[in-house]
Tab-separated table of C-alpha atoms in Angstrom:
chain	number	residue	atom	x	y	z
G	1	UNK	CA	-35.784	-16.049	-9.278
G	2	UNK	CA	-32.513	-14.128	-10.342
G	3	UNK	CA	-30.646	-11.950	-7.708
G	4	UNK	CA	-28.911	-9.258	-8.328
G	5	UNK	CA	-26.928	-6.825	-6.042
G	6	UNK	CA	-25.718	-3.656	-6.320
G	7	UNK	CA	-22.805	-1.695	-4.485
G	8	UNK	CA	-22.624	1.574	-3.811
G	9	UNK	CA	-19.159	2.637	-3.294
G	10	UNK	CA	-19.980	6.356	-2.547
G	11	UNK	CA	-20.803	8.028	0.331
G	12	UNK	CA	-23.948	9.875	-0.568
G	13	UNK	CA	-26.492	7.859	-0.130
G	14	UNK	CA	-28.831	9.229	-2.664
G	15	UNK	CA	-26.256	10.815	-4.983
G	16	UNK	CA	-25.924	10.276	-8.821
G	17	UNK	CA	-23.969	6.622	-7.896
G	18	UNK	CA	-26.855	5.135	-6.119
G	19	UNK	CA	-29.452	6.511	-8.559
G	20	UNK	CA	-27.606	5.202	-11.558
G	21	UNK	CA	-27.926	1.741	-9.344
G	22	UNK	CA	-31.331	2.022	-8.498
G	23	UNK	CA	-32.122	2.538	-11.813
G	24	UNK	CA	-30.277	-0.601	-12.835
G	25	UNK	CA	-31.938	-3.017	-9.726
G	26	UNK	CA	-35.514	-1.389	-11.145
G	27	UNK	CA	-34.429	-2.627	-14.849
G	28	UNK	CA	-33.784	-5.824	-13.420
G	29	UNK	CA	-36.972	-6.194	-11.353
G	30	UNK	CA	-38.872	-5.383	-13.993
G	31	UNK	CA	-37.654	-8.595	-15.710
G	32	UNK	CA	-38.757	-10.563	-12.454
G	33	UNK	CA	-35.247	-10.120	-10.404
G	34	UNK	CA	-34.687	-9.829	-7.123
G	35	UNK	CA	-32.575	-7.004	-6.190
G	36	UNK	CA	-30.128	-5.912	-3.324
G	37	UNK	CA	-28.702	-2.721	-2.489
G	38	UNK	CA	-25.566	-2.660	-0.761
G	39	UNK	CA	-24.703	0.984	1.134
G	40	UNK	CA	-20.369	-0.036	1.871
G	41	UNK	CA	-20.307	3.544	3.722
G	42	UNK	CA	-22.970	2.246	5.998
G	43	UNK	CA	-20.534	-0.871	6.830
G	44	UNK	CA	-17.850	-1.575	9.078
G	45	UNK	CA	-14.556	-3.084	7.171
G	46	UNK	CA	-11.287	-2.964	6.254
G	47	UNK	CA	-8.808	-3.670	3.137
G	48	UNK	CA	-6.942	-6.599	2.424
G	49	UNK	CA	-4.845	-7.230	5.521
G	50	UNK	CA	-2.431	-9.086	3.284
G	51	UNK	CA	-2.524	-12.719	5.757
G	52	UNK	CA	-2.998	-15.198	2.965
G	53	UNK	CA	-4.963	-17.155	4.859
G	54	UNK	CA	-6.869	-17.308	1.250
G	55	UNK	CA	-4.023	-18.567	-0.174
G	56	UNK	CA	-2.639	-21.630	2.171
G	57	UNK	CA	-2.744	-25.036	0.653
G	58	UNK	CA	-4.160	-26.850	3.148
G	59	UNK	CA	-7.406	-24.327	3.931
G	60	UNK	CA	-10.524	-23.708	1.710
G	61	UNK	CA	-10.219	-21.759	-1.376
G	62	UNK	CA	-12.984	-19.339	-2.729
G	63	UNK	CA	-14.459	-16.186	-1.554
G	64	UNK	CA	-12.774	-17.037	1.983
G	65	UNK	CA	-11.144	-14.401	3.916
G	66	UNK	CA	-9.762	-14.481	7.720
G	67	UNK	CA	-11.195	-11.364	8.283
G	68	UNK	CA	-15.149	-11.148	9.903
G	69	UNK	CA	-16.522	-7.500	9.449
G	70	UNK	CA	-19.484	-6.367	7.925
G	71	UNK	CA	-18.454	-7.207	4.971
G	72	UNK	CA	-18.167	-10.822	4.949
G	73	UNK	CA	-21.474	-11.597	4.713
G	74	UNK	CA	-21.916	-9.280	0.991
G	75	UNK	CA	-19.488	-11.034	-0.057
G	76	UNK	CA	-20.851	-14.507	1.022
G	77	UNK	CA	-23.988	-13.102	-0.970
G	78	UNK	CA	-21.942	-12.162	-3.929
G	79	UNK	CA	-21.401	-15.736	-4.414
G	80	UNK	CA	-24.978	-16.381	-4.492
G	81	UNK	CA	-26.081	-13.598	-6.847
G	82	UNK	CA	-26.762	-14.072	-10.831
G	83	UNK	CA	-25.127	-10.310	-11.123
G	84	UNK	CA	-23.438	-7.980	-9.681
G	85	UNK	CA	-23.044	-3.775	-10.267
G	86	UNK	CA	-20.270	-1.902	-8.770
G	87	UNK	CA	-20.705	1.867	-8.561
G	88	UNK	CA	-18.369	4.536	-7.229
G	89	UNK	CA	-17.237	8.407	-7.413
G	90	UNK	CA	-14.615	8.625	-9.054
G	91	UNK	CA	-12.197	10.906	-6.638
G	92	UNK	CA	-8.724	12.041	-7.555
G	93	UNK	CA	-9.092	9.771	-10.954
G	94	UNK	CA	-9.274	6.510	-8.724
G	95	UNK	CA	-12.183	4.581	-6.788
G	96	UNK	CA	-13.428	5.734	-3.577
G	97	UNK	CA	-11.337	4.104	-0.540
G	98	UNK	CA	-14.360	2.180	-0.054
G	99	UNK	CA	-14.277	0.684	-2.996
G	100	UNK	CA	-10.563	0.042	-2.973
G	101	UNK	CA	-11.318	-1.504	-0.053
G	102	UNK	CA	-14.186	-3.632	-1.207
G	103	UNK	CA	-12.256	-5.003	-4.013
G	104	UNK	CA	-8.998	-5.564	-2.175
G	105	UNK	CA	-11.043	-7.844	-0.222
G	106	UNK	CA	-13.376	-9.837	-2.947
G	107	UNK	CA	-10.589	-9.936	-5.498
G	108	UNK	CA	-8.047	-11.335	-3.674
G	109	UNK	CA	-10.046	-13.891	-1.946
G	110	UNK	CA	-11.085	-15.467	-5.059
G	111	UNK	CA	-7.586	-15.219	-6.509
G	112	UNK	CA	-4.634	-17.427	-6.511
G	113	UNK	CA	-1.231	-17.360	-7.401
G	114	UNK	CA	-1.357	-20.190	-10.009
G	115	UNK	CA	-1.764	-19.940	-14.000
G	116	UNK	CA	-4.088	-20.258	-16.281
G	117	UNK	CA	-6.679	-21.010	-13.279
G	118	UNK	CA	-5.515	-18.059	-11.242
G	119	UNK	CA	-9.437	-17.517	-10.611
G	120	UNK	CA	-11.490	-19.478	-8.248
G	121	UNK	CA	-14.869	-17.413	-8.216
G	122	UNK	CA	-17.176	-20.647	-8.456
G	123	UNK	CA	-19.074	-19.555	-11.253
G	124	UNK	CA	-19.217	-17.294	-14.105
G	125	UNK	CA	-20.752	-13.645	-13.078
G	126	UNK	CA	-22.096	-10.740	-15.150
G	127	UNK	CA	-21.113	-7.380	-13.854
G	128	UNK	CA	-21.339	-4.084	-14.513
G	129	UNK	CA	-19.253	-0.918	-13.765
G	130	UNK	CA	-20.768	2.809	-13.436
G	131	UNK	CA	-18.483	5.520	-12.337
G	132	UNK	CA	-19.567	9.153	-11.586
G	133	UNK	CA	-17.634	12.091	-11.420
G	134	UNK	CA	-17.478	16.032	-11.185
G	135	UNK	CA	-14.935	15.934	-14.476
G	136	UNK	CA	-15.938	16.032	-18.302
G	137	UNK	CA	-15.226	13.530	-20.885
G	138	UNK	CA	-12.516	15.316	-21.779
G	139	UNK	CA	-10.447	16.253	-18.433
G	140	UNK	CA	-11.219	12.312	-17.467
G	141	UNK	CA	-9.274	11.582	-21.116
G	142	UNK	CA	-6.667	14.257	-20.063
G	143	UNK	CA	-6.100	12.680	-16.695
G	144	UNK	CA	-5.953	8.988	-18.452
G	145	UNK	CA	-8.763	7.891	-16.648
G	146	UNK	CA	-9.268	4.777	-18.400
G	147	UNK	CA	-5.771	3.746	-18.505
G	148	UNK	CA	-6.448	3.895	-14.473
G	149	UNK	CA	-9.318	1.997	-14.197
G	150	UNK	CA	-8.520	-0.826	-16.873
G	151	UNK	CA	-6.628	-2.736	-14.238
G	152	UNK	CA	-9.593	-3.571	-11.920
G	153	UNK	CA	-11.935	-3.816	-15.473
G	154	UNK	CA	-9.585	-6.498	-16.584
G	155	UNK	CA	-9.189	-7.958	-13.190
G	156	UNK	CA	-12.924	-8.055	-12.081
G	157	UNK	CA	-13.277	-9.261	-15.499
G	158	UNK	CA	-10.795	-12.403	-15.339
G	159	UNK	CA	-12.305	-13.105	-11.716
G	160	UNK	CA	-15.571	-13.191	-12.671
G	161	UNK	CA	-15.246	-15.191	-15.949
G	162	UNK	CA	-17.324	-12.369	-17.902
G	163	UNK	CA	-15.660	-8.614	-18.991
G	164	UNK	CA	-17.945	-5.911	-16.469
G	165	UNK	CA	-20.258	-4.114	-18.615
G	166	UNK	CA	-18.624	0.093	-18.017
G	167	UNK	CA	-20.617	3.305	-17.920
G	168	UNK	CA	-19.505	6.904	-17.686
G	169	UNK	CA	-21.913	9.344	-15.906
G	170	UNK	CA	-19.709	12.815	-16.292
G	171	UNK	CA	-19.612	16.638	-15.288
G	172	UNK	CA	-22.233	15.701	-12.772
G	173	UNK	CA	-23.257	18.211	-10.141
G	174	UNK	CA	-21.698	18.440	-6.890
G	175	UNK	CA	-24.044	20.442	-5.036
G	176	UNK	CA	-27.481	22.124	-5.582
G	177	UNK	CA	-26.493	25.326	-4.736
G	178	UNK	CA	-22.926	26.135	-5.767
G	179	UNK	CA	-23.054	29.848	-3.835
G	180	UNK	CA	-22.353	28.418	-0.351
G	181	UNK	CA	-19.213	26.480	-0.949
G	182	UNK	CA	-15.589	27.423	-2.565
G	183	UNK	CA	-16.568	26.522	-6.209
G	184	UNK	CA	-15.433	29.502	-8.553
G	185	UNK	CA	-14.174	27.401	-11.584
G	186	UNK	CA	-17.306	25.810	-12.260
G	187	UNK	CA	-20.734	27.483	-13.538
G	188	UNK	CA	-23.649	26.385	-11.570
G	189	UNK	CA	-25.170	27.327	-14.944
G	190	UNK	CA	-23.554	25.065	-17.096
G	191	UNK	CA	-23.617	22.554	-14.817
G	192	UNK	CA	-27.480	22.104	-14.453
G	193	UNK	CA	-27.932	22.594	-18.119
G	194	UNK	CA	-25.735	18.855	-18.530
G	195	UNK	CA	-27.048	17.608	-16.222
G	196	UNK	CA	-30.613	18.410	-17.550
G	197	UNK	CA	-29.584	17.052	-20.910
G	198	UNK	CA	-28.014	14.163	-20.036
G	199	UNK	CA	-28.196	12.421	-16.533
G	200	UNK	CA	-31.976	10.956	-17.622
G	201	UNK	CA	-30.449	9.345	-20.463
G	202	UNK	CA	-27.742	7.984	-18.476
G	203	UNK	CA	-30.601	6.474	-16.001
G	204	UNK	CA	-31.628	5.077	-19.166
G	205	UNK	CA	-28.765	3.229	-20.413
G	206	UNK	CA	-28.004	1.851	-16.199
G	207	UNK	CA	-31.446	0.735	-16.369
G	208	UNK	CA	-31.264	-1.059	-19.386
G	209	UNK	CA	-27.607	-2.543	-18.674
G	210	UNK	CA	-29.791	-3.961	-15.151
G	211	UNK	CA	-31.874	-5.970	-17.484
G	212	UNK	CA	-29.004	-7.515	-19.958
G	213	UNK	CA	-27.362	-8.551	-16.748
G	214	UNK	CA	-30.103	-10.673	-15.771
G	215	UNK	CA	-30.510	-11.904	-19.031
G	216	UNK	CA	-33.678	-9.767	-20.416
């Protein structure tokens, strides 16, 4: 049976992030998978703490990192896993610190300073990228967005052997009720009417991306 995990590199629990990954881990059951979802706000870690114990010549390379957290065991499972979907807010056109985090961590450890075979992930691993935010298509362009995020596309990419597969979920909502909170230069309106129109679709397309990961 096929594994695939999911991370959720947002806060909310049950926001748009993790229902975009639900949806993909239920188009990738449905195809006989067995899914994992991965909550990094729930979990006790830190960043990169820059050691290089990864990195010394005489110690194990691959996915091996000094540092024993709560994380170390996802990313012990990572190695395991026939795919993998990253999902995270995007805040301040970046990642969540979480994320950040996350990456800084199973990057690195699977990286060395050496070319062409800079990667030592052990296998080749499809992934997938979903990013949610409060900003349209068009303030994400005006912000450069994707000129921020290509680096960790290209490097998650390189790592993992396979390019991530990238979907947008934009102008999401917030809040359900946008009368209790300092929120004047957005209509609650126009806001519900998007999302009516096009967050289902965007389950849609995560849910399908969960099966072409696993190879349905």
């Amino acid at each position: 049976m096929k594994r695939i995990i999911a991370i959720n590199g947002s806060p909310r629990r049950n926001g748009n992030t993790a229902k975009m990954l639900r949806a993909a881990l239920a188009g990738a059951e449905s195809y006989g998978a067995e899914g994992e979802f991965v909550q990094l706000y729930s979990l006790f870690y830190k960043g990169c703490a820059s050691c290089f114990y990864c990195k010394q010549k005489k110690k194990p390379h691959g996915n091996i990192c000094a540092t024993k957290d709560d994380l170390s065991p996802i990313l012990e499972k990572i190695k395991e896993a026939d795919a993998l979907i990253l999902g995270t807010p995007i805040y301040f056109m970046n990642y969540s610190s979480s994320m950040i985090a996350f990456l800084e961590r199973f990057l690195f450890s699977n990286y060395l300073y050496r070319f062409p075979d800079s990667s030592i992930f052990p296998k080749k691993l499809p992934s997938a990228l979903f990013y949610t935010m409060n900003a349209t298509e068009e303030q994400a362009d005006l912000f450069h967005l994707p000129d921020r995020t290509k680096g960790y596309e290209e490097f998650i990419g390189n790592i993992l052997g396979v390019p991530p597969k990238v979907l947008y979920a934009y102008n999401t909502l917030q809040f359900r009720d946008y009368s209790r909170y300092e929120a004047s230069i957005f209509s609650e309106e126009d806001k519900k009417a998007y999302e009516k129109e096009h967050f289902q679709d965007t389950l849609d397309q995560a849910r399908f991306i969960g099966i072409k990961l696993i190879g349905g």
